[in-house]
Coordinates of C-alpha atoms in Angstrom, one line a residue:
Chain A
M1 CA 5.3 -12.4 -36.2
K2 CA 7.2 -12.1 -32.9
I3 CA 6.2 -9.3 -30.8
A4 CA 8.1 -8.1 -27.5
L5 CA 5.5 -6.8 -24.9
R6 CA 8.1 -3.8 -24.0
E7 CA 7.9 -2.5 -27.5
I8 CA 4.1 -2.1 -27.6
A9 CA 3.4 -1.1 -23.8
A10 CA 3.4 2.3 -22.5
V11 CA 3.4 0.9 -19.0
I12 CA 4.4 -2.4 -17.4
R13 CA 4.3 -2.5 -13.6
S14 CA 3.7 -4.5 -10.5
K15 CA 2.6 -3.7 -7.1
N16 CA 0.9 -5.0 -4.0
S17 CA -3.0 -5.5 -3.9
G18 CA -2.9 -5.7 -0.1
P19 CA -0.4 -7.7 1.8
Y20 CA -1.4 -11.1 0.2
E21 CA -1.8 -10.4 -3.5
L22 CA 0.8 -9.2 -6.3
T23 CA -0.9 -7.2 -9.2
F24 CA 0.7 -6.5 -12.6
D25 CA -0.6 -3.9 -15.1
V26 CA 0.4 -3.7 -18.7
M27 CA -1.1 -0.6 -20.6
L28 CA -0.6 -0.5 -24.5
K29 CA 0.3 2.4 -26.6
D30 CA -2.1 1.7 -29.4
K31 CA -5.8 0.7 -29.5
T32 CA -5.3 -1.5 -32.7
M33 CA -2.3 -3.5 -31.4
Y34 CA -4.6 -3.6 -27.9
E35 CA -7.5 -5.1 -29.8
K36 CA -5.1 -7.7 -31.5
I37 CA -3.5 -8.9 -28.3
R38 CA -6.8 -9.0 -26.5
E39 CA -8.1 -11.2 -29.5
A40 CA -5.1 -13.4 -29.4
N41 CA -5.3 -13.6 -25.6
V42 CA -1.6 -13.6 -25.3
I43 CA -1.7 -12.7 -21.7
N44 CA -3.5 -15.5 -19.8
E45 CA -3.3 -17.5 -16.6
Q46 CA -0.8 -20.0 -18.3
V47 CA 1.5 -17.3 -19.6
I48 CA 1.6 -15.6 -16.2
A49 CA 2.2 -19.0 -14.4
D50 CA 5.0 -19.7 -16.9
L51 CA 6.8 -16.2 -16.6
Y52 CA 6.7 -16.4 -12.8
R53 CA 7.3 -20.0 -12.3
I54 CA 4.2 -20.5 -10.1
P55 CA 1.4 -22.9 -10.3
K56 CA -1.6 -21.8 -12.5
Q57 CA -3.9 -21.9 -9.6
D58 CA -1.8 -19.0 -7.9
V59 CA -2.9 -16.8 -10.8
L60 CA -6.1 -15.3 -9.4
S61 CA -7.4 -13.2 -12.3
I62 CA -6.8 -11.8 -15.5
V63 CA -9.0 -8.7 -16.4
W64 CA -8.9 -6.6 -19.7
F65 CA -9.8 -3.0 -19.2
P66 CA -10.2 -1.4 -22.6
N67 CA -10.8 2.1 -21.2
A68 CA -7.2 2.4 -20.3
L69 CA -5.9 -0.2 -23.1
A70 CA -4.9 -2.3 -20.2
V71 CA -4.7 -5.9 -18.8
K72 CA -4.3 -6.7 -15.3
A73 CA -3.0 -10.0 -13.8
T74 CA -3.1 -10.8 -10.2
I75 CA -1.2 -13.5 -8.3
V76 CA -0.9 -14.9 -4.9
R77 CA 2.0 -13.0 -3.3
P78 CA 4.9 -15.5 -2.9
L79 CA 5.1 -14.5 0.9
P80 CA 2.9 -12.0 2.8
S81 CA 4.3 -8.6 2.6
G82 CA 7.1 -8.2 5.1
D83 CA 7.2 -11.7 6.2
I84 CA 10.6 -13.3 7.0
G85 CA 12.1 -14.1 3.8
E86 CA 10.8 -10.9 2.1
R87 CA 12.5 -9.4 -1.0
D88 CA 10.2 -6.6 -2.2
V89 CA 7.9 -5.2 0.5
Y90 CA 6.0 -2.8 -1.9
G91 CA 6.0 -5.5 -4.6
A92 CA 7.0 -2.8 -6.9
E93 CA 10.1 -4.5 -8.7
Q94 CA 8.3 -7.7 -9.9
H95 CA 7.5 -6.7 -13.6
A96 CA 10.7 -7.7 -15.4
P97 CA 9.6 -11.1 -16.6
L98 CA 6.5 -9.4 -18.4
M99 CA 9.1 -6.7 -19.9
E100 CA 10.9 -9.7 -21.5
Y101 CA 7.9 -11.6 -22.7
V102 CA 7.9 -12.1 -26.6
F103 CA 5.0 -13.9 -28.2
D104 CA 3.7 -14.6 -31.8
L105 CA 1.0 -12.6 -33.2
Chain B
M1 CA -28.1 20.3 -6.4
K2 CA -25.2 22.6 -5.8
E3 CA -21.7 21.6 -6.8
F4 CA -19.7 20.2 -4.0
R5 CA -16.0 20.7 -4.2
I6 CA -13.3 18.6 -2.3
L7 CA -9.7 19.7 -2.0
S8 CA -7.3 16.7 -1.9
T9 CA -4.0 17.7 -0.5
S10 CA -1.7 14.5 -1.0
G11 CA -1.8 10.9 -1.3
I12 CA -0.7 10.5 2.1
L13 CA -0.8 13.2 5.0
G14 CA 2.9 14.1 5.5
Y15 CA 4.0 13.5 1.9
G16 CA 3.8 17.3 1.3
F17 CA 2.3 19.4 -1.5
P18 CA 3.3 22.8 -3.2
E19 CA 1.6 25.8 -1.5
A20 CA 0.8 27.2 -5.0
S21 CA -1.4 24.2 -5.7
F22 CA -3.0 24.3 -2.3
F23 CA -3.9 27.9 -2.3
A24 CA -5.2 27.4 -5.9
G25 CA -7.6 25.0 -4.6
I26 CA -8.4 27.3 -1.5
E27 CA -9.2 30.2 -3.9
Q28 CA -12.0 28.1 -5.4
K29 CA -13.6 27.8 -2.0
P30 CA -13.8 23.9 -1.3
D31 CA -16.5 22.5 0.7
L32 CA -14.1 20.1 2.4
I33 CA -10.5 19.4 2.8
A34 CA -9.6 15.7 3.2
C35 CA -6.6 13.5 3.3
D36 CA -5.8 9.7 3.9
A37 CA -2.6 8.6 5.2
G38 CA -3.3 4.9 5.0
S39 CA -1.5 2.1 3.5
T40 CA -0.3 -1.3 4.3
D41 CA 2.2 -1.1 1.5
P42 CA 5.2 -0.3 3.7
G43 CA 4.7 -3.6 5.3
P44 CA 3.6 -4.9 8.8
Y45 CA 6.3 -3.0 11.0
Y46 CA 4.4 0.2 11.6
L47 CA 1.1 -1.2 12.5
G48 CA 2.8 -4.0 14.7
S49 CA 5.3 -1.6 16.5
G50 CA 3.0 1.4 16.9
I51 CA 5.7 3.6 15.1
P52 CA 3.9 5.9 12.4
F53 CA 5.5 5.7 9.0
T54 CA 4.7 9.3 8.5
N55 CA 7.0 11.9 9.5
P56 CA 6.0 14.1 12.5
T57 CA 7.5 17.3 11.0
A58 CA 6.1 16.8 7.6
V59 CA 2.7 15.9 8.8
K60 CA 2.8 19.1 10.9
R61 CA 3.8 21.1 8.0
D62 CA 0.9 19.8 5.9
L63 CA -1.8 20.0 8.7
R64 CA -0.9 23.5 9.5
L65 CA -1.8 24.6 6.1
I66 CA -4.9 22.6 6.1
L67 CA -6.3 23.6 9.5
K68 CA -5.6 27.4 9.0
A69 CA -7.5 27.4 5.8
A70 CA -10.4 25.3 7.1
F71 CA -10.6 27.8 10.1
D72 CA -10.8 30.6 7.8
L73 CA -13.2 29.2 5.4
H74 CA -15.4 27.5 8.0
I75 CA -15.3 24.0 6.3
P76 CA -14.9 20.6 7.6
V77 CA -11.6 18.6 7.6
V78 CA -11.7 14.9 7.5
I79 CA -8.3 13.0 8.0
G80 CA -8.1 9.2 7.5
S81 CA -5.7 6.5 8.8
A82 CA -3.7 8.7 11.0
G83 CA 0.0 8.0 11.0
G84 CA -0.4 5.5 8.1
S85 CA -1.6 2.4 10.1
G86 CA -4.3 4.1 12.0
A87 CA -4.1 2.3 15.6
D88 CA -4.7 4.4 18.6
V89 CA -0.9 5.0 19.3
H90 CA -0.5 6.3 15.7
L91 CA -3.8 8.5 16.3
N92 CA -2.5 9.9 19.4
R93 CA 0.7 11.0 17.7
D94 CA -1.3 13.1 15.2
L95 CA -3.6 14.5 17.7
E96 CA -0.7 16.0 19.7
I97 CA 0.4 17.7 16.6
V98 CA -3.2 18.9 15.8
R99 CA -3.3 20.4 19.5
E100 CA 0.2 22.1 19.0
I101 CA -0.9 23.7 15.7
V102 CA -4.2 24.9 17.2
K103 CA -2.3 26.5 20.1
E104 CA 0.4 28.1 17.9
E105 CA -2.0 29.6 15.3
K106 CA -4.8 30.4 17.8
L107 CA -7.4 28.4 16.0
S108 CA -10.6 26.9 17.4
F109 CA -12.4 23.7 16.4
K110 CA -14.8 21.0 17.5
M111 CA -13.0 18.0 16.7
A112 CA -14.3 14.2 16.7
V113 CA -11.6 11.3 17.1
I114 CA -12.6 8.1 15.8
S115 CA -10.8 5.0 17.0
A116 CA -10.5 2.0 14.8
E117 CA -8.5 -0.2 17.2
F118 CA -10.1 -3.0 19.0
E119 CA -9.8 -4.9 22.3
K120 CA -8.7 -8.6 21.7
E121 CA -11.6 -9.7 24.0
F122 CA -14.1 -8.3 21.6
L123 CA -12.5 -10.0 18.5
L124 CA -12.3 -13.1 20.3
Q125 CA -16.0 -13.0 20.8
E126 CA -16.8 -12.0 17.1
L127 CA -14.4 -14.9 16.1
N128 CA -16.5 -17.4 18.2
A129 CA -19.7 -15.9 16.9
G130 CA -18.5 -16.7 13.4
H131 CA -18.5 -13.0 12.4
I132 CA -14.8 -13.0 11.2
E133 CA -14.3 -14.3 7.6
K134 CA -11.4 -15.2 5.7
L135 CA -10.4 -12.8 2.9
G136 CA -8.8 -13.7 -0.4
P137 CA -5.4 -15.6 -0.2
A138 CA -5.0 -14.4 3.6
P139 CA -5.1 -17.2 6.0
E140 CA -8.1 -18.0 8.4
V141 CA -7.9 -16.1 11.6
N142 CA -7.6 -18.0 14.7
A143 CA -7.6 -17.2 18.4
E144 CA -3.8 -17.5 18.6
D145 CA -3.2 -14.8 16.0
I146 CA -5.6 -12.4 17.8
I147 CA -4.1 -13.0 21.2
A148 CA -0.5 -12.4 19.6
S149 CA -1.2 -9.4 17.7
T150 CA 0.0 -6.1 19.0
H151 CA -2.3 -3.9 17.2
I152 CA -5.7 -4.8 15.5
V153 CA -7.5 -2.2 13.4
A154 CA -10.5 -2.0 11.0
Q155 CA -10.9 0.2 8.1
M156 CA -14.0 2.2 8.9
G157 CA -16.3 3.2 6.2
V158 CA -18.3 6.5 5.8
D159 CA -20.9 5.7 8.6
P160 CA -19.0 6.7 11.8
I161 CA -17.4 9.8 9.9
I162 CA -21.1 10.9 9.0
E163 CA -22.3 10.5 12.5
A164 CA -19.3 12.6 13.8
L165 CA -20.1 15.3 11.2
R166 CA -23.8 15.1 11.9
K167 CA -23.0 15.9 15.6
G168 CA -21.1 19.1 14.5
A169 CA -17.5 18.2 14.3
Q170 CA -15.6 20.4 12.1
I171 CA -12.4 18.2 12.3
V172 CA -13.0 14.5 12.1
Y173 CA -9.6 12.7 12.9
C174 CA -9.8 8.9 12.2
G175 CA -7.9 5.8 13.0
R176 CA -7.7 3.4 10.1
C177 CA -10.1 4.3 7.3
Y178 CA -11.2 3.0 4.0
D179 CA -9.2 5.7 1.9
P180 CA -12.3 7.1 0.1
A181 CA -14.3 7.3 3.2
A182 CA -12.4 10.4 4.4
F183 CA -13.6 12.1 1.1
A184 CA -17.2 10.7 0.7
A185 CA -18.5 10.8 4.1
E186 CA -19.4 14.6 4.1
P187 CA -21.1 14.8 0.6
I188 CA -23.1 11.6 1.2
R189 CA -24.2 13.0 4.6
L190 CA -25.5 16.1 2.6
G191 CA -27.6 13.7 0.1
Y192 CA -25.0 13.2 -2.8
D193 CA -24.9 10.0 -4.5
R194 CA -23.0 7.4 -2.5
A195 CA -21.4 5.7 -5.6
L196 CA -20.4 9.0 -7.1
A197 CA -18.9 10.2 -3.8
L198 CA -17.0 7.0 -3.1
H199 CA -15.7 6.6 -6.7
L200 CA -14.5 10.4 -6.5
G201 CA -13.0 9.5 -3.1
K202 CA -11.2 6.6 -4.6
I203 CA -9.6 9.1 -7.1
L204 CA -8.9 11.8 -4.7
E205 CA -7.2 9.6 -2.1
C206 CA -4.3 9.4 -4.2
A207 CA -4.3 13.3 -4.9
A208 CA -2.7 14.0 -8.2
I209 CA -1.6 10.5 -8.9
S210 CA -4.4 10.1 -11.5
A211 CA -3.2 13.0 -13.4
T212 CA -0.4 13.2 -16.0
P213 CA 2.3 13.4 -15.0
G214 CA 1.0 11.8 -11.8
S215 CA 2.2 12.8 -8.2
G216 CA 1.1 11.7 -4.9
S217 CA 2.4 14.8 -3.3
D218 CA 0.4 17.5 -5.2
C219 CA -3.2 18.6 -4.8
M220 CA -6.3 17.7 -6.7
M221 CA -9.9 19.1 -6.9
G222 CA -12.9 17.0 -7.0
Y223 CA -16.3 18.6 -8.4
L224 CA -19.4 16.4 -7.2
H225 CA -22.6 17.0 -8.9
E226 CA -26.0 15.1 -8.9
N227 CA -25.3 12.7 -11.7
D228 CA -21.5 12.9 -12.2
F229 CA -18.3 14.0 -10.6
E230 CA -15.2 16.0 -12.4
V231 CA -11.6 16.1 -11.4
E232 CA -8.7 18.4 -12.1
P233 CA -5.4 18.9 -10.8
L234 CA -4.5 22.2 -9.2
N235 CA -0.9 22.3 -10.6
P236 CA -1.0 23.8 -14.1
E237 CA 1.9 21.5 -15.1
R238 CA -0.4 18.3 -14.7
K239 CA -3.5 17.5 -16.4
C240 CA -6.3 14.8 -16.1
T241 CA -7.4 12.8 -19.1
P242 CA -9.8 10.1 -19.6
V243 CA -7.0 7.5 -19.9
S244 CA -5.1 8.9 -16.8
V245 CA -8.2 8.8 -14.6
S246 CA -9.5 5.5 -15.9
A247 CA -6.1 4.0 -15.5
H248 CA -6.0 5.0 -12.0
T249 CA -8.7 2.5 -11.0
L250 CA -6.1 -0.3 -11.9
Y251 CA -3.6 0.9 -9.4
E252 CA -2.9 -1.4 -6.3
K253 CA -6.2 -3.2 -6.9
S254 CA -7.0 -6.8 -8.2
N255 CA -10.0 -5.8 -10.4
P256 CA -10.4 -2.5 -11.8
Y257 CA -14.3 -2.8 -12.3
I258 CA -15.4 -4.1 -8.9
L259 CA -14.0 -2.5 -5.6
P260 CA -15.0 -4.0 -2.4
G261 CA -15.1 -1.6 0.6
P262 CA -16.8 -1.4 3.9
G263 CA -20.6 -2.1 3.5
G264 CA -20.5 -3.0 -0.2
H265 CA -18.8 -2.7 -3.4
L266 CA -18.3 0.0 -6.2
D267 CA -19.1 -1.3 -9.6
L268 CA -17.4 0.9 -12.3
S269 CA -18.1 -1.3 -15.2
G270 CA -20.6 1.2 -16.6
C271 CA -18.4 4.2 -16.1
T272 CA -17.8 6.8 -18.8
F273 CA -14.6 9.1 -18.8
T274 CA -15.1 12.4 -20.7
P275 CA -12.8 15.2 -21.2
V276 CA -14.3 18.6 -20.1
S277 CA -11.3 20.4 -21.0
D278 CA -7.6 19.5 -21.8
R279 CA -7.2 19.5 -18.1
R280 CA -10.5 18.1 -16.4
V281 CA -12.3 14.8 -16.9
R282 CA -16.1 14.0 -16.1
V283 CA -17.0 10.5 -14.6
E284 CA -20.5 9.3 -14.8
G285 CA -22.1 5.7 -14.4
S286 CA -20.4 4.6 -11.0
K287 CA -22.8 2.2 -9.1
F288 CA -22.7 0.9 -5.5
F289 CA -24.1 -2.5 -4.5
P290 CA -24.5 -2.7 -0.5
E291 CA -23.9 -6.0 1.4
A292 CA -26.7 -7.6 3.1
V293 CA -24.6 -7.7 6.4
P294 CA -21.9 -4.9 6.3
S295 CA -18.2 -5.9 6.7
V296 CA -15.1 -3.9 7.6
K297 CA -11.8 -5.2 6.9
L298 CA -9.5 -6.1 9.8
E299 CA -5.8 -5.7 9.8
G300 CA -3.4 -6.8 12.5
A301 CA 0.3 -7.5 13.0
K302 CA 2.2 -9.4 15.6
Q303 CA 5.9 -9.5 16.6
A304 CA 8.0 -12.0 14.8
G305 CA 11.2 -11.8 16.7
F306 CA 14.4 -9.9 16.3
R307 CA 16.5 -9.1 13.3
T308 CA 20.2 -8.6 12.7
V309 CA 21.5 -8.2 9.1
S310 CA 25.0 -7.9 7.6
I311 CA 25.6 -6.6 4.2
A312 CA 28.8 -7.4 2.2
G313 CA 29.8 -7.7 -1.5
N314 CA 32.0 -10.3 -3.5
R315 CA 34.0 -9.6 -6.6
D316 CA 35.5 -13.1 -7.1
P317 CA 34.6 -15.1 -10.3
I318 CA 35.4 -18.4 -8.6
F319 CA 33.2 -17.6 -5.7
I320 CA 30.2 -16.1 -7.8
S321 CA 30.2 -19.2 -9.9
Q322 CA 29.5 -21.5 -6.8
V323 CA 27.5 -19.1 -4.6
D324 CA 24.6 -21.2 -4.4
E325 CA 26.5 -24.2 -3.0
I326 CA 28.6 -22.0 -0.8
L327 CA 25.6 -20.5 0.9
A328 CA 23.9 -23.9 1.2
G329 CA 27.1 -25.0 2.9
L330 CA 27.2 -21.9 5.3
K331 CA 23.8 -22.6 6.4
E332 CA 24.7 -26.1 7.7
R333 CA 28.1 -24.8 9.1
T334 CA 26.3 -22.2 11.0
T335 CA 24.2 -24.8 12.5
T336 CA 27.1 -26.9 13.8
N337 CA 29.3 -23.9 14.7
L338 CA 26.6 -22.3 16.7
S339 CA 24.8 -25.1 18.7
A340 CA 21.8 -22.9 19.2
D341 CA 19.4 -23.8 21.9
F342 CA 17.0 -21.4 20.5
D343 CA 14.9 -21.2 17.1
Y344 CA 16.1 -18.9 14.4
T345 CA 15.8 -18.2 10.7
L346 CA 18.7 -17.4 8.6
N347 CA 18.1 -16.3 5.0
F348 CA 20.5 -14.9 2.4
I349 CA 19.5 -12.4 -0.4
V350 CA 22.0 -12.4 -3.3
Y351 CA 22.0 -9.3 -5.4
G352 CA 23.2 -9.9 -8.8
K353 CA 21.5 -13.3 -8.9
N354 CA 18.0 -13.5 -7.8
G355 CA 18.0 -10.8 -4.9
V356 CA 14.9 -9.1 -6.2
M357 CA 12.6 -12.1 -7.2
G358 CA 13.9 -15.2 -5.4
K359 CA 12.2 -18.2 -6.6
M360 CA 10.1 -16.4 -9.2
E361 CA 13.4 -15.2 -11.0
P362 CA 13.3 -16.7 -14.4
L363 CA 17.1 -16.2 -15.2
T364 CA 19.2 -18.9 -13.4
E365 CA 22.8 -18.1 -14.6
T366 CA 24.3 -14.8 -13.4
K367 CA 26.7 -13.2 -15.6
T368 CA 27.7 -10.3 -13.1
H369 CA 31.2 -9.6 -12.3
E370 CA 30.1 -8.9 -8.4
I371 CA 27.3 -9.9 -6.3
G372 CA 25.7 -8.3 -2.9
I373 CA 24.9 -10.5 -0.1
V374 CA 22.6 -9.6 2.8
I375 CA 22.7 -12.0 5.6
D376 CA 19.4 -12.0 7.5
A377 CA 19.1 -13.4 10.9
V378 CA 15.8 -13.6 12.8
A379 CA 15.6 -15.1 16.2
D380 CA 13.7 -14.9 19.7
S381 CA 15.7 -12.1 21.1
Q382 CA 18.2 -9.5 19.6
E383 CA 21.2 -11.0 21.4
H384 CA 20.3 -14.5 19.6
A385 CA 19.7 -12.7 16.2
N386 CA 23.1 -11.0 16.8
A387 CA 24.8 -14.4 17.6
V388 CA 23.3 -16.1 14.4
C389 CA 24.4 -13.3 12.1
A390 CA 28.0 -12.9 13.6
V391 CA 28.6 -16.7 13.3
A392 CA 27.3 -16.7 9.8
R393 CA 29.1 -13.6 8.8
S394 CA 32.4 -14.7 10.1
T395 CA 32.0 -18.3 8.8
L396 CA 31.3 -16.8 5.4
L397 CA 34.2 -14.4 5.3
H398 CA 36.6 -17.5 5.7
Y399 CA 34.6 -20.0 4.0
G400 CA 36.7 -22.6 2.0
Y401 CA 35.3 -23.6 -1.2
P402 CA 36.6 -25.9 -4.0
G403 CA 39.2 -23.9 -6.2
R404 CA 39.4 -21.0 -3.8
I405 CA 42.6 -19.0 -4.4
A406 CA 41.7 -15.7 -2.7
T407 CA 42.4 -16.9 0.7
A408 CA 42.3 -13.7 2.8
G409 CA 38.5 -13.3 3.0
N410 CA 35.4 -13.7 0.8
L411 CA 33.5 -10.5 1.8
A412 CA 33.7 -6.8 1.1
F413 CA 32.1 -5.1 4.1
P414 CA 31.1 -1.4 3.2
F415 CA 30.5 -0.7 7.0
S416 CA 32.1 -1.1 10.5
P417 CA 30.3 -2.3 12.4
S418 CA 29.5 -4.9 9.7
D419 CA 26.2 -6.2 11.6
I420 CA 23.2 -3.9 11.8
K421 CA 20.7 -4.6 14.6
V422 CA 17.4 -4.1 13.3
G423 CA 15.3 -4.6 16.7
P424 CA 11.9 -6.2 16.9
I425 CA 10.3 -7.2 13.7
Y426 CA 6.5 -7.8 13.0
V427 CA 4.6 -9.8 10.2
F428 CA 0.9 -9.5 9.3
S429 CA -1.2 -11.6 11.5
I430 CA -4.7 -10.7 10.6
Y431 CA -6.3 -9.7 7.3
A432 CA -9.8 -10.8 7.1
L433 CA -13.3 -9.3 7.1
L434 CA -15.5 -8.6 10.3
R435 CA -19.4 -8.7 9.7
T436 CA -21.1 -6.1 11.8
N437 CA -24.7 -4.7 12.0
D438 CA -23.6 -1.7 13.5
P439 CA -20.8 -0.2 11.4
V440 CA -21.3 3.2 13.2
S441 CA -20.8 2.4 17.0
L442 CA -18.3 -0.4 16.2
F443 CA -15.8 2.6 16.1
K444 CA -15.5 4.5 19.4
C445 CA -16.0 8.2 18.9
S446 CA -15.1 11.1 21.3
F447 CA -15.2 14.9 21.0
E448 CA -12.7 17.4 21.9
K449 CA -13.2 21.2 22.1
L450 CA -9.9 22.7 20.6
G451 CA -8.8 26.4 21.4
E452 CA -10.9 29.1 22.6

């Protein structure tokens, strides 16, 4: 069945992790659903690369953190924070593609 | 081992906090008040320019409450990352505020001041000696970047702060600091477990952000024991839960289990988070693994020119349908109409299309009825940036595009003057590790007797 990430998530956010990395946190509402999406690996390097139109090697890590029913993805920042051409100094408004993410489960 | 209590006032010194929360913490007789002001989040401008991103009036308000309480209770105060970026110029701004408060309130302290800024000569030697290492996706450091930087700081760990406290300082005022170090130094000096103290510091440095509802401008109390620590917010409207506290380790970090810092990394993979009450959480199992050769993180920024921007809107469906082609044409036209004999960069940010995400924006078709355009001109002097922005702005205002029927002008300017002179701008120039065998004397410490 089709599942929209925003329907099952309590938190979907983005933020700088230092000036050279951008990190995304997804926290789920429910443990059963968390185990299911973790099992199905619905958030992986390729998914993040496709959602953000970046090469897969720019996805630095995907870490599952069951304590907080969370999964974290970190990518290379498109530009170092505050460089000429910057659009989001804090990196706090880059989460929307994850919100729109719909997958089969 | 007696319980060690740490009062964390706010996520950043100068963010403010409710007096009720603060005095509820003071009533519990804390052993330490600490706060860190540091962050690279606001971007490179503040480190590069030397202008603090914390407001002096707000810093003075926070510090006055902290210093008066510490004086009355005879307890130490550690402030990390003065002014946000922690170079000497930021530190000196804050020290003036401390001196004013001490005078106005008739207080008296022995204060240690620890600088985190380095001479370029020293860093060039360290670079040549191979002691500066690349860090993550940041570029390799080269000599040109060191020479071009306006300020280069390192995040100090607990070591220089411990040394200052050992020498009898009641206030330790630090330049750039690893955020948890301001909280962890005193308990580590007293023999508490380093891993627990640092992990507690990691939570307290954001004050009540790890509570629910979270806030960086409300106080939090940490209770450190021999084999665990506990945290509880001081505002009764907030509570800490195992999820809120464990989730906090995700925030602004790449990996929630392994947290590298000066001298080694925290490993939180074996941590447990247990509720003690419906508002307090106990944490156990934090581990610390020291590095063979200790490292500190270097941060530097350099000037990247001068900026002028112009902000305007457009509400024309024919224009909006061609905006990409129009702006590409504008870039060319600006080149030919300006005949610049200097280097410049001209960028456009189009809100309503891909203003927030740029190349990462997945939606290619805009359906909006209006767009906002920011013309961003950067050049080697303010006058040159003004010229680029002026020519781009006037050219766009009257730009002819296929099918144009609104021939009076393409832009709605909200302001007169339309162009905003931003002044000098900065970029990060150094983000790397410095290996050192002496993480104490790397940071220059001086002492000052304040008051009578």
